[in-house]
Amino acid sequence: MEISSELRQLLIIPQNVAIFSHRNPDGDAIGSSLALRHYLEQYGHTVHVLFPSEYPEELEFLPGAEEILIWDIHTEECKHVLQQKNVFFFLDFNSLSRIDKMGDFVKNLPGKRILIDHHLYPEPIAEHTFSEPEASSTCELVYRFIDAMGDSVRVNPKVGECIYTGIVTDTGSFRHATNPRVFRIVADLIDRGMDDTAVQDSIFNSQKEKNLRLLGHCLANRMEYWPELRTALIWLSKKDYEQFSIQRGDTEGIVNYLLTIKDVKMAAFIHNQPTIVKLSLRSKGDLDVQEICRKHFNGGGHKNAAGAFSHDSLKATIEKFKNLLPEYKAELLK
Ligand code: 5GP
Ligand code: MN
């Protein structure tokens, strides 16, 4: 990764910085945003992190999480803060549509824009774009950005915790999308004082009883499996949302259990959130679920992990998904 002298000059003088990440922020969105914030603050920048919607409770432990501004909740404060900014970082997303109304607002503000992301097909929304779809996570790229600035000494335990969180969550605890570099980065984070066991404990051993019961319900009552198409599905209705009082983040990771079935190639999670139907697709190997989401549901993401929304009913969305499968049969059976 190379940083132009123009960008370097901009960042070594205190600026008014806003860092954005995508709706339904995950570990990589929040980890990369807070890591960058804690790094930039070492240069005296005034930094705010802004998300369109709330982040999952199990990520509240991250340093600075409580100060994140949520557009859905603090709209006026977000607008007020953004009007004072002159540097905008876009992290872990590739299109302004991924930050909803905040994107429309930011589009018209004067300032420099920097995108750091690993999703496919970034749109031209920044003057400086660091896009690497092969990277494990945006957190990996934030580490390499800091390193390219010649600042690896500034990766203190606080920055390290945030970076480690995104790497662990986006690689499914080092099960996919890894590369040799990511293990070296983690080794360096530990050398610099980051407590990896404590971070994993905070993320994964912090379940609520009701979420474990919800998982049981999904696996026992809401799972479908078509071995002839090597595809599995879990669905949740509006009624399930009420019965289990499902809130933000409660369904995170459920789709991954389907990938543990031997021979499964594609896993789907289709659920009726209070206002929309959300799809999450996961795949193994060469099957490109990003393409399926983009082509048929107007969504996107990565080759092996993608998502989309639908305004059709839950039933219609499930039917549409099922009917698509024969089209991909050759790839599913490969
Ligand atoms: P998830 O299924 O966990 O919500 O998302 C999986 C991946 O797909 C993430 O990288 C996420 O950013 C991306 N993704 C999820 N929903 C959408 C969507 O509606 N549009 C686009 N372009 N990407 C999405
Ligand atoms: Mn990511």
Coordinates of C-alpha atoms and ligand atoms in Angstrom, one line a residue:
M1 CA 0.0 0.0 0.0
E2 CA 1.3 3.4 -0.9
I3 CA 0.2 6.7 0.5
S4 CA 0.6 9.8 -1.7
S5 CA 2.5 12.8 -0.3
E6 CA -0.6 14.9 -0.7
L7 CA -2.6 12.6 1.7
R8 CA 0.4 12.3 4.1
Q9 CA 0.6 16.1 4.3
L10 CA -3.1 16.3 5.0
L11 CA -3.0 13.7 7.8
I12 CA 0.0 15.0 9.8
I13 CA -1.7 18.3 10.5
P14 CA -4.7 18.3 12.8
Q15 CA -7.9 18.2 10.8
N16 CA -11.6 17.7 11.5
V17 CA -12.2 14.1 10.6
A18 CA -15.4 12.0 10.2
I19 CA -15.2 8.2 9.9
F20 CA -18.2 6.4 8.4
S21 CA -19.1 2.8 8.1
H22 CA -22.1 0.9 6.8
R23 CA -25.7 0.1 8.1
N24 CA -25.9 -2.8 10.5
P25 CA -22.3 -2.3 11.4
D26 CA -20.4 -5.6 12.1
G27 CA -17.1 -6.3 13.9
D28 CA -15.1 -5.1 10.9
A29 CA -17.1 -1.9 10.4
I30 CA -16.8 -0.8 14.1
G31 CA -13.3 -2.2 14.6
S32 CA -11.8 -0.5 11.6
S33 CA -13.6 2.8 12.4
L34 CA -12.4 2.9 16.0
A35 CA -8.9 1.7 15.2
L36 CA -8.5 4.5 12.7
R37 CA -10.0 7.0 15.2
H38 CA -7.5 6.0 18.0
Y39 CA -4.7 6.2 15.5
L40 CA -5.6 9.6 14.0
E41 CA -6.2 11.1 17.4
Q42 CA -2.5 10.6 18.1
Y43 CA -1.9 13.4 15.4
G44 CA -4.3 15.8 17.2
H45 CA -7.2 15.4 14.8
T46 CA -10.7 15.9 16.1
V47 CA -12.4 12.6 15.1
H48 CA -16.0 11.5 15.1
V49 CA -17.2 8.0 14.1
L50 CA -20.7 7.9 12.5
F51 CA -22.9 4.9 11.6
P52 CA -26.4 4.9 9.9
S53 CA -27.7 2.4 12.5
E54 CA -26.8 0.8 15.8
Y55 CA -24.1 -1.8 16.3
P56 CA -24.5 -5.1 18.1
E57 CA -24.3 -5.2 21.9
E58 CA -21.3 -7.6 22.1
L59 CA -19.2 -4.9 20.4
E60 CA -19.9 -2.4 23.1
F61 CA -16.6 -3.4 24.9
L62 CA -14.5 -1.7 22.2
P63 CA -12.8 1.5 23.4
G64 CA -14.7 4.5 22.2
A65 CA -17.9 2.6 21.1
E66 CA -20.0 4.6 23.4
E67 CA -19.2 7.8 21.6
I68 CA -20.2 6.6 18.1
L69 CA -22.9 8.8 16.6
I70 CA -25.9 6.9 15.1
W71 CA -27.7 8.8 12.3
D72 CA -31.0 7.0 13.0
I73 CA -30.9 8.2 16.6
H74 CA -28.8 11.4 16.7
T75 CA -29.7 12.8 13.3
E76 CA -29.5 16.5 14.1
E77 CA -26.2 16.0 16.1
C78 CA -24.8 14.1 13.2
K79 CA -25.6 16.9 10.7
H80 CA -24.2 19.5 13.1
V81 CA -20.9 17.6 13.6
L82 CA -20.6 16.8 9.9
Q83 CA -20.9 20.4 8.9
Q84 CA -17.6 21.1 10.7
K85 CA -15.7 18.3 9.0
N86 CA -13.1 18.6 6.2
V87 CA -11.8 15.0 6.0
F88 CA -14.1 12.0 5.4
F89 CA -13.1 8.4 5.7
F90 CA -15.3 5.7 4.2
L91 CA -14.5 2.3 5.8
D92 CA -15.8 -1.2 5.0
F93 CA -18.2 -0.1 2.3
N94 CA -18.0 0.7 -1.4
S95 CA -21.0 2.9 -2.3
L96 CA -22.7 5.9 -0.6
S97 CA -26.0 4.0 -0.8
R98 CA -24.6 1.7 2.0
I99 CA -24.8 4.6 4.5
D100 CA -28.3 5.6 3.4
K101 CA -29.5 9.1 4.1
M102 CA -26.2 10.0 5.7
G103 CA -24.7 9.4 2.2
D104 CA -27.0 12.0 0.6
F105 CA -26.0 14.5 3.3
V106 CA -22.2 13.9 3.0
K107 CA -22.3 13.9 -0.8
N108 CA -22.7 17.7 -0.9
L109 CA -20.2 18.6 1.9
P110 CA -16.8 20.1 0.9
G111 CA -13.8 18.1 2.0
K112 CA -11.3 15.3 1.2
R113 CA -12.6 11.8 0.9
I114 CA -10.6 8.6 1.6
L115 CA -12.0 5.1 1.1
I116 CA -10.5 2.0 2.7
D117 CA -12.4 -1.2 1.9
H118 CA -12.4 -4.8 0.7
H119 CA -15.7 -5.1 -1.0
L120 CA -15.8 -5.8 -4.7
Y121 CA -16.5 -3.0 -7.2
P122 CA -15.9 0.2 -5.3
E123 CA -17.7 3.3 -6.7
P124 CA -15.7 6.4 -7.4
I125 CA -16.7 8.2 -4.2
A126 CA -13.3 9.3 -2.9
E127 CA -10.2 11.1 -4.0
H128 CA -8.0 8.5 -2.3
T129 CA -9.2 4.9 -2.7
F130 CA -7.6 1.9 -0.9
S131 CA -9.7 -1.0 -2.2
E132 CA -8.4 -4.6 -2.0
P133 CA -11.1 -7.2 -2.4
E134 CA -8.5 -9.9 -1.6
A135 CA -7.9 -8.5 1.9
S136 CA -9.3 -10.4 4.8
S137 CA -11.0 -7.3 6.3
T138 CA -11.0 -3.6 6.3
C139 CA -9.2 -3.9 9.7
E140 CA -6.3 -5.6 7.9
L141 CA -6.2 -2.6 5.5
V142 CA -6.3 -0.1 8.3
Y143 CA -3.3 -1.8 9.9
R144 CA -1.5 -1.6 6.5
F145 CA -2.5 2.0 6.1
I146 CA -1.0 2.9 9.5
D147 CA 2.1 0.9 8.5
A148 CA 2.4 2.6 5.2
M149 CA 2.3 5.9 7.0
G150 CA 5.4 4.7 8.8
D151 CA 3.5 4.6 12.1
S152 CA 3.4 1.0 13.2
V153 CA 4.7 2.2 16.6
R154 CA 1.3 4.0 17.0
V155 CA -0.5 0.6 17.0
N156 CA -1.0 0.6 20.7
P157 CA -3.1 -2.0 22.5
K158 CA -6.3 0.1 22.0
V159 CA -5.8 0.3 18.2
G160 CA -4.8 -3.4 18.3
E161 CA -8.0 -4.5 20.0
C162 CA -10.1 -2.8 17.4
I163 CA -8.1 -4.2 14.5
Y164 CA -8.1 -7.7 15.9
T165 CA -11.9 -7.6 16.3
G166 CA -12.5 -6.9 12.6
I167 CA -10.0 -9.5 11.6
V168 CA -11.5 -12.2 13.8
T169 CA -15.1 -11.5 12.9
D170 CA -14.5 -11.1 9.1
T171 CA -12.5 -14.3 8.9
G172 CA -14.9 -16.3 11.1
S173 CA -12.1 -16.7 13.6
F174 CA -9.5 -17.4 10.9
R175 CA -11.5 -20.0 9.1
H176 CA -11.9 -18.1 5.8
A177 CA -10.5 -15.2 3.8
T178 CA -7.1 -15.5 5.5
N179 CA -3.7 -14.9 4.0
P180 CA -0.2 -15.1 5.4
R181 CA 0.0 -11.4 6.0
V182 CA -3.0 -11.4 8.3
F183 CA -1.3 -13.9 10.7
R184 CA 1.8 -11.7 10.7
I185 CA -0.3 -8.7 11.5
V186 CA -2.0 -10.5 14.4
A187 CA 1.4 -11.6 15.7
D188 CA 2.5 -7.9 15.6
L189 CA -0.6 -6.8 17.4
I190 CA 0.1 -9.3 20.2
D191 CA 3.7 -8.1 20.4
R192 CA 2.4 -4.6 20.9
G193 CA 0.3 -5.6 23.9
M194 CA -3.1 -6.5 22.5
D195 CA -4.8 -9.2 24.6
D196 CA -6.2 -11.5 22.0
T197 CA -7.8 -14.0 24.4
A198 CA -9.7 -11.1 26.2
V199 CA -11.0 -9.8 22.9
Q200 CA -12.2 -13.2 21.7
D201 CA -13.8 -13.7 25.1
S202 CA -15.6 -10.3 24.9
I203 CA -16.9 -11.1 21.4
F204 CA -17.9 -14.7 21.6
N205 CA -18.5 -15.6 25.3
S206 CA -21.0 -12.8 25.8
Q207 CA -24.2 -14.5 24.5
K208 CA -27.6 -13.9 26.1
E209 CA -29.5 -17.0 27.1
K210 CA -32.4 -15.9 24.8
N211 CA -30.0 -15.9 21.8
L212 CA -28.9 -19.4 22.4
R213 CA -32.6 -20.4 22.6
L214 CA -33.2 -18.5 19.3
L215 CA -30.4 -20.5 17.7
G216 CA -31.9 -23.7 18.9
H217 CA -35.3 -22.6 17.4
C218 CA -33.6 -21.8 14.1
L219 CA -31.8 -25.2 13.9
A220 CA -34.8 -27.3 15.1
N221 CA -37.7 -25.5 13.5
R222 CA -36.6 -23.1 10.8
M223 CA -34.0 -25.0 8.8
E224 CA -34.4 -26.4 5.4
Y225 CA -31.8 -28.5 3.6
W226 CA -31.7 -29.6 -0.1
P227 CA -28.8 -32.0 -0.3
E228 CA -29.3 -32.4 -4.0
L229 CA -28.5 -28.7 -4.4
R230 CA -26.0 -28.6 -1.5
T231 CA -27.9 -25.6 -0.2
A232 CA -29.4 -24.9 3.3
L233 CA -31.7 -22.2 4.5
I234 CA -32.8 -20.8 7.8
W235 CA -35.8 -18.4 7.8
L236 CA -37.4 -16.3 10.5
S237 CA -40.8 -14.7 10.4
K238 CA -42.2 -11.5 11.9
K239 CA -43.8 -13.7 14.6
D240 CA -40.4 -15.2 15.4
Y241 CA -39.1 -11.7 15.8
E242 CA -41.8 -11.0 18.4
Q243 CA -41.7 -14.3 20.2
F244 CA -37.9 -14.1 20.7
S245 CA -37.9 -10.3 21.0
I246 CA -35.1 -10.2 18.5
Q247 CA -33.0 -7.0 18.5
R248 CA -30.1 -5.7 16.6
G249 CA -27.3 -8.2 16.3
D250 CA -29.2 -11.1 17.8
T251 CA -29.3 -13.0 14.5
E252 CA -25.6 -12.3 13.7
G253 CA -23.7 -15.5 12.8
I254 CA -26.7 -17.8 12.6
V255 CA -26.2 -18.4 8.9
N256 CA -22.7 -19.7 9.5
Y257 CA -24.0 -22.8 11.3
L258 CA -25.4 -24.0 8.0
L259 CA -21.9 -24.1 6.6
T260 CA -20.9 -26.7 9.1
I261 CA -23.0 -29.3 7.3
K262 CA -20.7 -31.6 5.4
D263 CA -21.0 -30.9 1.6
V264 CA -23.0 -27.7 1.9
K265 CA -22.0 -25.2 -0.7
M266 CA -24.4 -22.4 -0.1
A267 CA -26.1 -21.1 3.1
A268 CA -29.0 -18.7 3.2
F269 CA -30.6 -16.8 6.0
I270 CA -33.8 -15.0 5.1
H271 CA -35.6 -13.1 7.8
N272 CA -38.5 -10.7 8.1
Q273 CA -37.1 -7.8 10.0
P274 CA -39.8 -5.3 11.2
T275 CA -39.8 -3.4 7.9
I276 CA -37.9 -5.3 5.3
V277 CA -36.9 -8.8 4.3
K278 CA -33.2 -9.3 4.7
L279 CA -31.1 -12.0 2.9
S280 CA -27.7 -13.1 4.0
L281 CA -25.9 -15.6 1.7
R282 CA -22.7 -17.5 2.4
S283 CA -20.8 -19.9 0.2
K284 CA -17.8 -22.2 0.1
G285 CA -15.2 -22.2 -2.6
D286 CA -15.8 -20.6 -6.0
L287 CA -19.5 -20.1 -5.8
D288 CA -20.0 -16.3 -6.0
V289 CA -23.0 -15.3 -3.7
Q290 CA -22.1 -11.6 -4.3
E291 CA -23.2 -12.1 -7.9
I292 CA -26.4 -13.8 -6.8
C293 CA -27.3 -10.9 -4.4
R294 CA -26.4 -8.3 -6.9
K295 CA -28.1 -9.8 -9.9
H296 CA -31.3 -10.9 -8.3
F297 CA -31.8 -8.9 -5.1
N298 CA -30.0 -5.6 -5.8
G299 CA -27.5 -6.3 -3.0
G300 CA -23.8 -7.1 -2.9
G301 CA -20.8 -7.9 -0.7
H302 CA -18.0 -10.5 -1.2
K303 CA -17.7 -13.7 -3.2
N304 CA -18.3 -15.9 -0.1
A305 CA -20.5 -13.5 2.0
A306 CA -23.1 -11.2 0.6
G307 CA -26.4 -9.7 1.5
A308 CA -29.4 -7.9 0.2
F309 CA -32.9 -6.5 1.1
S310 CA -36.2 -7.2 -0.4
H311 CA -39.5 -5.4 -0.2
D312 CA -41.4 -8.5 -1.2
S313 CA -43.0 -10.8 1.4
L314 CA -41.0 -13.3 3.3
K315 CA -42.7 -16.1 1.5
A316 CA -42.2 -14.5 -1.9
T317 CA -38.5 -13.9 -1.2
I318 CA -37.9 -17.5 -0.1
E319 CA -39.7 -18.8 -3.2
K320 CA -37.6 -16.5 -5.4
F321 CA -34.5 -17.8 -3.8
K322 CA -35.5 -21.5 -4.1
N323 CA -36.5 -21.0 -7.8
L324 CA -33.0 -19.6 -8.5
L325 CA -31.2 -22.6 -7.3
P326 CA -31.5 -24.8 -10.4
E327 CA -29.9 -22.0 -12.4
Y328 CA -26.8 -22.4 -10.2
K329 CA -26.9 -26.2 -10.0
A330 CA -23.7 -26.8 -12.0
E331 CA -21.8 -24.5 -9.7
L332 CA -23.4 -25.8 -6.6
L333 CA -22.4 -29.4 -7.4
K334 CA -18.9 -28.5 -8.6
Ligands
5GP1 P1 -24.5 -9.8 6.0 O1 -25.1 -11.0 5.4 O2 -23.7 -10.3 7.2 O3 -25.4 -8.7 6.4 O4 -23.5 -9.2 5.0 C1 -22.5 -9.9 4.3 C2 -21.7 -9.0 3.5 O5 -22.5 -8.5 2.4 C3 -21.2 -7.8 4.2 O6 -19.9 -7.5 3.7 C4 -22.1 -6.7 3.8 O7 -21.4 -5.5 3.8 C5 -22.6 -7.1 2.5 N1 -24.0 -6.7 2.4 C6 -25.0 -7.0 3.2 N2 -26.2 -6.5 2.8 C7 -26.0 -5.8 1.7 C8 -26.8 -5.0 0.8 O8 -28.0 -4.9 0.9 N3 -26.1 -4.4 -0.3 C9 -24.8 -4.6 -0.5 N4 -24.2 -4.0 -1.5 N5 -24.0 -5.3 0.3 C10 -24.6 -5.9 1.4
MN2 MN -15.5 -6.1 6.2

